[in-house]
Every structure is written in C-alpha cells, then in structure tokens.
PDB file of C-alpha atoms in Angstrom:
ATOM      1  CA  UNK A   1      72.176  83.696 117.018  1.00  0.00           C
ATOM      2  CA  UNK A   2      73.685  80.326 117.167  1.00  0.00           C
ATOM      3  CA  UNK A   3      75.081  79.877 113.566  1.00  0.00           C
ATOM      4  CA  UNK A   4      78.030  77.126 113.667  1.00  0.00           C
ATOM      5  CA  UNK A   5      78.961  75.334 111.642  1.00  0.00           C
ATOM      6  CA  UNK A   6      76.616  77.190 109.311  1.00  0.00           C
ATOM      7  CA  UNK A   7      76.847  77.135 105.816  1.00  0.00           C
ATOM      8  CA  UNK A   8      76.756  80.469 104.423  1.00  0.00           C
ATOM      9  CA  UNK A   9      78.767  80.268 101.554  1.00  0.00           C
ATOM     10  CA  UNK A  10      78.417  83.286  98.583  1.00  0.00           C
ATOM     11  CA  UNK A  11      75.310  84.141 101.252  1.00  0.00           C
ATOM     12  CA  UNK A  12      74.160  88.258 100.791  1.00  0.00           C
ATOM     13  CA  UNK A  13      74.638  89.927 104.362  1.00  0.00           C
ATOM     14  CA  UNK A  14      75.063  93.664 103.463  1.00  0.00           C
ATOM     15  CA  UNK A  15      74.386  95.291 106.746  1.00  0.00           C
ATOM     16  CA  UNK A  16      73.103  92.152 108.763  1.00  0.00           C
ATOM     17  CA  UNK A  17      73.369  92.598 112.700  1.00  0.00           C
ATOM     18  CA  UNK A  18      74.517  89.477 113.711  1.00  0.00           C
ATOM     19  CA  UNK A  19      76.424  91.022 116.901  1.00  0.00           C
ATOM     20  CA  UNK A  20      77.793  88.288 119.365  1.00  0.00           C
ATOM     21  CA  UNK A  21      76.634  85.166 116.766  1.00  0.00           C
ATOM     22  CA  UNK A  22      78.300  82.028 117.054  1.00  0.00           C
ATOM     23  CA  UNK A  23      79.247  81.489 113.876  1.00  0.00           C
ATOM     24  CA  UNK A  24      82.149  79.350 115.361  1.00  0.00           C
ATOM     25  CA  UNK A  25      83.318  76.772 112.025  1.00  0.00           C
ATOM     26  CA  UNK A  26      80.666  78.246 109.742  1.00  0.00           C
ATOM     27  CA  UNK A  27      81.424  78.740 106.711  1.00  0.00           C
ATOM     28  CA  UNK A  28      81.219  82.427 104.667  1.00  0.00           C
ATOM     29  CA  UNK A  29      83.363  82.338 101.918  1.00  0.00           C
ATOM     30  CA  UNK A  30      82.802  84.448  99.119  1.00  0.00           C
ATOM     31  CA  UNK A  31      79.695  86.001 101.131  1.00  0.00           C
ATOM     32  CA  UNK A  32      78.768  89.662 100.837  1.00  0.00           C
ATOM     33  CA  UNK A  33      78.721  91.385 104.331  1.00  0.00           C
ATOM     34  CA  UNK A  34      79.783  94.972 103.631  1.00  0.00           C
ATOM     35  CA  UNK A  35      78.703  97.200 106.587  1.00  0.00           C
ATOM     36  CA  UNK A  36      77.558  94.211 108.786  1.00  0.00           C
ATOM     37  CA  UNK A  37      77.769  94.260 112.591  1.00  0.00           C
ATOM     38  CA  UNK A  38      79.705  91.190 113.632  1.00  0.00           C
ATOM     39  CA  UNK A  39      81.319  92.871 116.590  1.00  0.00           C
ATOM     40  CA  UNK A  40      82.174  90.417 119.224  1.00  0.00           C
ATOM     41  CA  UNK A  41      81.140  87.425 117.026  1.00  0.00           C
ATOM     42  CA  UNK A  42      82.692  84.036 117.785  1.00  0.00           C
ATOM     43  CA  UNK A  43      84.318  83.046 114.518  1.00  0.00           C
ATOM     44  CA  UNK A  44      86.608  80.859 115.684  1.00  0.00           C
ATOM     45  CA  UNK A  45      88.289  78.558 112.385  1.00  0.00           C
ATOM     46  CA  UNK A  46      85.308  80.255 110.076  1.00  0.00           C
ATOM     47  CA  UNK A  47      86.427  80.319 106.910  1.00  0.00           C
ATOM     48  CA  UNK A  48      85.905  83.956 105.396  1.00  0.00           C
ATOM     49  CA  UNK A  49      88.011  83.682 102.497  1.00  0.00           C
ATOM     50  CA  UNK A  50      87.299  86.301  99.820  1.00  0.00           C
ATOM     51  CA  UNK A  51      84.153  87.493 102.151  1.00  0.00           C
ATOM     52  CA  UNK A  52      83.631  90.759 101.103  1.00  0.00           C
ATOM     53  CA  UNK A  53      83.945  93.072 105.003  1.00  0.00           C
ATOM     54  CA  UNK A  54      84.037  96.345 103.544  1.00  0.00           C
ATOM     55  CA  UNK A  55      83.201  98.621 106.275  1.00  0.00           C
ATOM     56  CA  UNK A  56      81.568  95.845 108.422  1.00  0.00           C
ATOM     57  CA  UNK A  57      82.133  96.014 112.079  1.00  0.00           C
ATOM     58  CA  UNK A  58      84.231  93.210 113.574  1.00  0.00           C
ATOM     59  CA  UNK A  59      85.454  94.797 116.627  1.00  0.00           C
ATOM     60  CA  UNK A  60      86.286  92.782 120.167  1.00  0.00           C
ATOM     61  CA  UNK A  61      85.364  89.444 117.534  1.00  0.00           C
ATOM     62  CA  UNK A  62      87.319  86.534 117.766  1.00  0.00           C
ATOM     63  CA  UNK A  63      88.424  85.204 115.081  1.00  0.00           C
ATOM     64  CA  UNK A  64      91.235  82.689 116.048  1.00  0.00           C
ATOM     65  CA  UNK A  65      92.352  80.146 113.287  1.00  0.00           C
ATOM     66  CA  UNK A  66      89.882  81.594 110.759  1.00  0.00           C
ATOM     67  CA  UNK A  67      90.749  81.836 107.327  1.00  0.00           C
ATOM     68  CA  UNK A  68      90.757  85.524 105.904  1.00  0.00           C
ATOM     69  CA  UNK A  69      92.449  84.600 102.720  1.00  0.00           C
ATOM     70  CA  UNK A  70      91.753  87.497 100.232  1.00  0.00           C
ATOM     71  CA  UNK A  71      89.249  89.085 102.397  1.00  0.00           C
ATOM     72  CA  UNK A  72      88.063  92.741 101.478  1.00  0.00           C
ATOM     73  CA  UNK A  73      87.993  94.268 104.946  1.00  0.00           C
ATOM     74  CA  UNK A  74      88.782  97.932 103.392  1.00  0.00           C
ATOM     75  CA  UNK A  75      87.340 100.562 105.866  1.00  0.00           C
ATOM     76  CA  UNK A  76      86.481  97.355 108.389  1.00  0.00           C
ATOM     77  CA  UNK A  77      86.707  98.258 111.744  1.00  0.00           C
ATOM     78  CA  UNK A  78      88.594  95.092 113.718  1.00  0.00           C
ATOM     79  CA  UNK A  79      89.609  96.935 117.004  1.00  0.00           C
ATOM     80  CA  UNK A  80      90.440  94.769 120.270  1.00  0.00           C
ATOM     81  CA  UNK A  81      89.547  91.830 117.590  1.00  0.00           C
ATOM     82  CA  UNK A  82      91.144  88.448 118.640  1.00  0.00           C
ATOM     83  CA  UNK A  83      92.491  87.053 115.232  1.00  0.00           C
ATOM     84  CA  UNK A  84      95.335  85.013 116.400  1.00  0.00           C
ATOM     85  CA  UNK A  85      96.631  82.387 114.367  1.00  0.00           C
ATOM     86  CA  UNK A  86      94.357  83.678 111.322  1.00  0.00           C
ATOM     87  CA  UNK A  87      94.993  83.455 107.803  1.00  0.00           C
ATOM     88  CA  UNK A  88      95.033  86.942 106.232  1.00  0.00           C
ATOM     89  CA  UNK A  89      96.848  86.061 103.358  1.00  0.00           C
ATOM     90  CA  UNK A  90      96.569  88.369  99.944  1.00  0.00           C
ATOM     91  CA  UNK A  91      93.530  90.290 102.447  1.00  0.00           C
ATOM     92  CA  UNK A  92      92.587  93.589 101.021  1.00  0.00           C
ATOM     93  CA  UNK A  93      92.716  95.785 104.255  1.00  0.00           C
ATOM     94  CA  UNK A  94      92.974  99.305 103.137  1.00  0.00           C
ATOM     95  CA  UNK A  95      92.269 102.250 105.699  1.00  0.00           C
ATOM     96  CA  UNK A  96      91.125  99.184 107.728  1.00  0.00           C
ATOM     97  CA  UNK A  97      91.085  99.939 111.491  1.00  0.00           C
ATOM     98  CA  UNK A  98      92.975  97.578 114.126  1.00  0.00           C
ATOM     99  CA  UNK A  99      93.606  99.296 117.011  1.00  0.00           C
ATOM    100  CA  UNK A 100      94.698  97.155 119.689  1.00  0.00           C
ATOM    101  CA  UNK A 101      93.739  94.580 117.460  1.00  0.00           C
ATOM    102  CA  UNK A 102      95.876  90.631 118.682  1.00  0.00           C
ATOM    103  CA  UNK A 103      97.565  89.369 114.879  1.00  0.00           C
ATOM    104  CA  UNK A 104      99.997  86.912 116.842  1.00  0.00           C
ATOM    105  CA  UNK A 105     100.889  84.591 115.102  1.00  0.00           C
ATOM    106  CA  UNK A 106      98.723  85.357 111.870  1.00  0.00           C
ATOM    107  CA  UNK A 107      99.647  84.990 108.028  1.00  0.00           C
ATOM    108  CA  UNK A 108      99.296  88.329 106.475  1.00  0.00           C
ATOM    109  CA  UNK A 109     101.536  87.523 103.915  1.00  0.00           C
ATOM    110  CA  UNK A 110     101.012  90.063 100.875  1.00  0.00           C
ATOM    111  CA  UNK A 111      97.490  91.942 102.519  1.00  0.00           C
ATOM    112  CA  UNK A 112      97.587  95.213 102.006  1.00  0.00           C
ATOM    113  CA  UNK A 113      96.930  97.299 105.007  1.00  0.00           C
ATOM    114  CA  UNK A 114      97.955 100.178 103.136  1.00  0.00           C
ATOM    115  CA  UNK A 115      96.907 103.533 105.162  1.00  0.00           C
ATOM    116  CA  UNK A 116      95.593 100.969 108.201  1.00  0.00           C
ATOM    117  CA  UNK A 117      95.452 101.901 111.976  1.00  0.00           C
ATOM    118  CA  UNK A 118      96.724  99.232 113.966  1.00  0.00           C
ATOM    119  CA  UNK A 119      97.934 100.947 117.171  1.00  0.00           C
ATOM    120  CA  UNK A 120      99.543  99.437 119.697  1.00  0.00           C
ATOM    121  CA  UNK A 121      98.378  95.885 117.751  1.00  0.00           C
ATOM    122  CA  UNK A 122      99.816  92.946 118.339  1.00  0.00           C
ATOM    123  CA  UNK A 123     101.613  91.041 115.787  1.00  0.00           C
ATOM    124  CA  UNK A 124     103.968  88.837 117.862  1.00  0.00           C
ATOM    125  CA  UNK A 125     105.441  85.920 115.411  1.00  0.00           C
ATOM    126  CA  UNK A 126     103.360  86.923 112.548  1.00  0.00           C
ATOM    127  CA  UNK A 127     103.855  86.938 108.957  1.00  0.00           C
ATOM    128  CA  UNK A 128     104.442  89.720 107.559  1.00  0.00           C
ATOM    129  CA  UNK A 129     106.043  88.881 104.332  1.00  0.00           C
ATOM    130  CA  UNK A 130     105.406  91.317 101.605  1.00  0.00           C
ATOM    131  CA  UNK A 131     102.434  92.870 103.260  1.00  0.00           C
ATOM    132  CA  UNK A 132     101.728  96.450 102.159  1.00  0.00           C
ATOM    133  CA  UNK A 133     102.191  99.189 105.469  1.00  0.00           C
ATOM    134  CA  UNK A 134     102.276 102.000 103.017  1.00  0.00           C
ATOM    135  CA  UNK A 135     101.102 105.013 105.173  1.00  0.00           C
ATOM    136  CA  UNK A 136     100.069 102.677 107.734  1.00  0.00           C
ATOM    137  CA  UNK A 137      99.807 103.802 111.527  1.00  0.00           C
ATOM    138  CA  UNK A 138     101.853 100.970 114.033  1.00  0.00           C
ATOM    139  CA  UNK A 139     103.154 103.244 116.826  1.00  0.00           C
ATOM    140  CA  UNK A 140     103.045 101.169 120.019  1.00  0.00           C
ATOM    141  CA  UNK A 141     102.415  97.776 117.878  1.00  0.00           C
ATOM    142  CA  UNK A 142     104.469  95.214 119.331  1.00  0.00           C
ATOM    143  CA  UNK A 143     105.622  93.188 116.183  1.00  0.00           C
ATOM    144  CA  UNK A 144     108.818  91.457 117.919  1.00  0.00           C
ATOM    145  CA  UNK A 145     110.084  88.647 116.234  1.00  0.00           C
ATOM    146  CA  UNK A 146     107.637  89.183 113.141  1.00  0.00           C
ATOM    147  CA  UNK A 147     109.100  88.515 109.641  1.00  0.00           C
ATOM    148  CA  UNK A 148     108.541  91.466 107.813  1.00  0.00           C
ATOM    149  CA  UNK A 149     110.971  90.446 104.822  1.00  0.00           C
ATOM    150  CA  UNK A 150     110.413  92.805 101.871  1.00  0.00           C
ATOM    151  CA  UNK A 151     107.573  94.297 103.273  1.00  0.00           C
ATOM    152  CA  UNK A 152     106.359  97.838 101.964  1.00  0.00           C
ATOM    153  CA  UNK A 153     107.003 100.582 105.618  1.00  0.00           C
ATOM    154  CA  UNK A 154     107.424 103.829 103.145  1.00  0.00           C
ATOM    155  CA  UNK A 155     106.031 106.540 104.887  1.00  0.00           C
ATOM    156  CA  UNK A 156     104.055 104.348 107.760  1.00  0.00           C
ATOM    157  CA  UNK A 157     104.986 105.250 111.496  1.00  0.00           C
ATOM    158  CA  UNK A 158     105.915 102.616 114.083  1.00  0.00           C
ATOM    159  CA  UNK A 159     107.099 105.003 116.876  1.00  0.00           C
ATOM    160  CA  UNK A 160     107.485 103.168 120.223  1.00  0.00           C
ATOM    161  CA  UNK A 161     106.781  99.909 118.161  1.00  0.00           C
ATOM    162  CA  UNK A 162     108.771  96.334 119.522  1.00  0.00           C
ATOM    163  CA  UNK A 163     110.659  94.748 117.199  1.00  0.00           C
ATOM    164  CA  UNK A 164     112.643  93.469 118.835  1.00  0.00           C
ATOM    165  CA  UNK A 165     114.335  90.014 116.811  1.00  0.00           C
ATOM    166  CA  UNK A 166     112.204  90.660 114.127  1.00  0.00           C
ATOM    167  CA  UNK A 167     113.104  90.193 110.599  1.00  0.00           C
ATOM    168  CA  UNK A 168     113.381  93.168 108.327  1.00  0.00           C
ATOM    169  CA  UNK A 169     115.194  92.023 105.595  1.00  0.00           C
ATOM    170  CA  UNK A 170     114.775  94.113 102.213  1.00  0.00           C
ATOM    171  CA  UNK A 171     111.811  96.106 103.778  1.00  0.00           C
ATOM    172  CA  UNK A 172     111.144  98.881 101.376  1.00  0.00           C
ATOM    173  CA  UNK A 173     110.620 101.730 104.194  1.00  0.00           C
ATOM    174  CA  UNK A 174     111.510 105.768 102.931  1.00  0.00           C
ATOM    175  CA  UNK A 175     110.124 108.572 104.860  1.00  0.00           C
ATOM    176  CA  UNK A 176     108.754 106.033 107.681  1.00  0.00           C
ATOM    177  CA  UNK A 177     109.359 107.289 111.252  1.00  0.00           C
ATOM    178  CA  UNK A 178     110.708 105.134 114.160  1.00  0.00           C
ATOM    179  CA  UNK A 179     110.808 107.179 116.894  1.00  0.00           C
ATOM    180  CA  UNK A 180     111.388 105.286 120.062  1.00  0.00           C
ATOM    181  CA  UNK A 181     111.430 101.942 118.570  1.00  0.00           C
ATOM    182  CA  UNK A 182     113.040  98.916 119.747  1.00  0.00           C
ATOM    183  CA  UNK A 183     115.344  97.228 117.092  1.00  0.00           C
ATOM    184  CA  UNK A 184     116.891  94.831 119.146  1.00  0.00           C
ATOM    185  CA  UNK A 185     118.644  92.056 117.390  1.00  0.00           C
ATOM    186  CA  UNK A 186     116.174  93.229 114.723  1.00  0.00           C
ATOM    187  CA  UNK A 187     117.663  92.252 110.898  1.00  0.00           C
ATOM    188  CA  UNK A 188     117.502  95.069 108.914  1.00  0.00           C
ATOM    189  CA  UNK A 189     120.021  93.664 105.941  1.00  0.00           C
ATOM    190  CA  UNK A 190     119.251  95.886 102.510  1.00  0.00           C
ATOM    191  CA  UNK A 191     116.742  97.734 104.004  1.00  0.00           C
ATOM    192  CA  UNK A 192     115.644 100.656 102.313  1.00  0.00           C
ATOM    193  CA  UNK A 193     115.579 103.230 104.681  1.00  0.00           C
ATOM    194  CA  UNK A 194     115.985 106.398 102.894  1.00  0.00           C
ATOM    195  CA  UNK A 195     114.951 109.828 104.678  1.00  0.00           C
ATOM    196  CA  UNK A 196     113.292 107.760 107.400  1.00  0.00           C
ATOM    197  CA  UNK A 197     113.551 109.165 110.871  1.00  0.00           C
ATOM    198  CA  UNK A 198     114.590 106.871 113.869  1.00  0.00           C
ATOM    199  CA  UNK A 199     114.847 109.564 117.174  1.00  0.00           C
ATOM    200  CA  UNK A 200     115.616 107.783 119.763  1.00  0.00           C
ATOM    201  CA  UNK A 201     115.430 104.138 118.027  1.00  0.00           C
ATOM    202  CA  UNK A 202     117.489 101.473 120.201  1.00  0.00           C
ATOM    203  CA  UNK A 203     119.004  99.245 118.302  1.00  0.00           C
ATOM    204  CA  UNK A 204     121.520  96.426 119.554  1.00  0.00           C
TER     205      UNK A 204
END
C-alpha cells in the first residue's frame, strides 16, 4: 500500500497488515496499532509519536528520521529495523525486541527499554541519556561513543559490547555483567558499579 504522506493521525489499526507500506512522511501520531504487521514498512521521517506499538511487528522496517517520541512499543518486535537518526525520546519499550536492530545516531533519551533484547544492536553516537537498561540484554551491541550519562545498566548484560569512547558518566549499573567488553577511553566517572562483573573487560 502506498500510504505517504498519509494522514493517519489518532487512526485505530489494532492488528492491520500493512507489511512493506510506504507510509514514508505519513503521519500516525497518537494512532492505535497494537499487534500490527508493519514489518519492512518504509517509514522514513513518519511521525509516530505516542503511537501506541504494543506488540506490533516492525521488524527489517525503516524508520530513519521518524519521530518515536513517547511511543508504546512494549513487547514490539523491531529486529534488523533501520531506525537511524530516530527520535525515541520518553518511548515506552519494555521487553521490546531489537535484535540487530541499527539506533545510530537516535535520541532515546529517558525510553525505557527496561528487560529489552537488543543484541548485537547498533547504537553508534546515540543518546542514551537517562534511558532505562534495567535487565536489558546488549551483549555484542556496539554502543561506542554513545552518551549513556546517568543511564539505568543494573543488572542488564553488555558482554562483548563496544564502547569504546562512550560516555558513562553516573550510570547507575549494580549486578550488570561486562564480560569481554571494550571500555576504551570509555568515561565511567561516579559510576555505580557495585557487584557488577567485568571478566575480561579492556579498558584503556
């Protein structure tokens, strides 16, 4: 379906299948689209603020530029999705699934991905300010040069994760394992790091 542009705003979408749609500019803010299929959608610059995603399927979409702010993408599945440069901001992305999943450059500012799987993501030069990783899964995530400042790590694991230059600054991160992980010129001034486990860590 060739929706862009579209104006969809506050539209009900509960389990649509709009698979591959160009829905490239449209506009679904505030729309309800819990369980849809939007997998490999093009939603380039769509704005999706507080679009309710819960459990919808946005895998291999691209969703470049696009404006997530406050989303509800709990239980979404957004694996191999292409969401760099994306706003995320405030995005409610509990238990969410990201696997493999390209954040460069993205604002996820204060989302909560608490209990998320993004493995082996990429969140290269995001924003990662105050975000919620509680019990979140990021082993093999390359996050290098990220700013994670005060951001919640307790208990999440980001073994063989690159961060390398990133900015950890007052990250809140007990019981989190970093097995493996490269710290490289990483900051990691009055971080809370209390019973975490770093085997094998490099840090320089």
């Amino acid at each position: 379906a060739n929706l862009q542009n579209a104006n969809l705003s506050q539209a009900s979408l509960n389990g649509a299948n709009i698979a591959s749609a160009q829905l490239g500019n449209a506009n679904l803010s505030r729309a309800v689209m819990a369980g849809a299929n939007l997998s490999k959608a093009n939603l380039v610059g769509a704005n999706l603020s507080d679009t309710v995603l819960q459990s919808a399927n946005l895998c291999g979409a691209i969703l470049r530029e696009a404006s997530l702010l406050g989303a509800k993408l709990a239980w979404a599945h957004l694996s191999q999705a292409d969401m760099i440069g994306a706003n995320l901001r405030g995005a409610q992305a509990q238990r969410t699934v990201a696997m493999e999943a390209n954040f460069s450059g993205a604002d996820l500012s204060q989302a909560v991905f608490e209990s998320a799987n993004l493995s082996s993501a990429l969140l290269v030069g995001s924003n990662l300010t105050q975000v919620d990783f509680n019990s979140a899964q990021l082993s093999k995530a390359d996050i290098s040069q990220a700013d994670l400042t005060r951001a919640n790590l307790g208990q999440a694991v980001l073994s063989g994760a690159n961060l390398a230059r990133a900015q950890l600054e007052s990250i809140s991160a007990e019981s989190s394992i970093w097995d493996g992980a490269d710290l490289t010129d990483a900051c990691l001034r009055a971080a809370v790091l209390r019973k975490a486990r770093m085997t094998a860590a490099v840090a320089r």
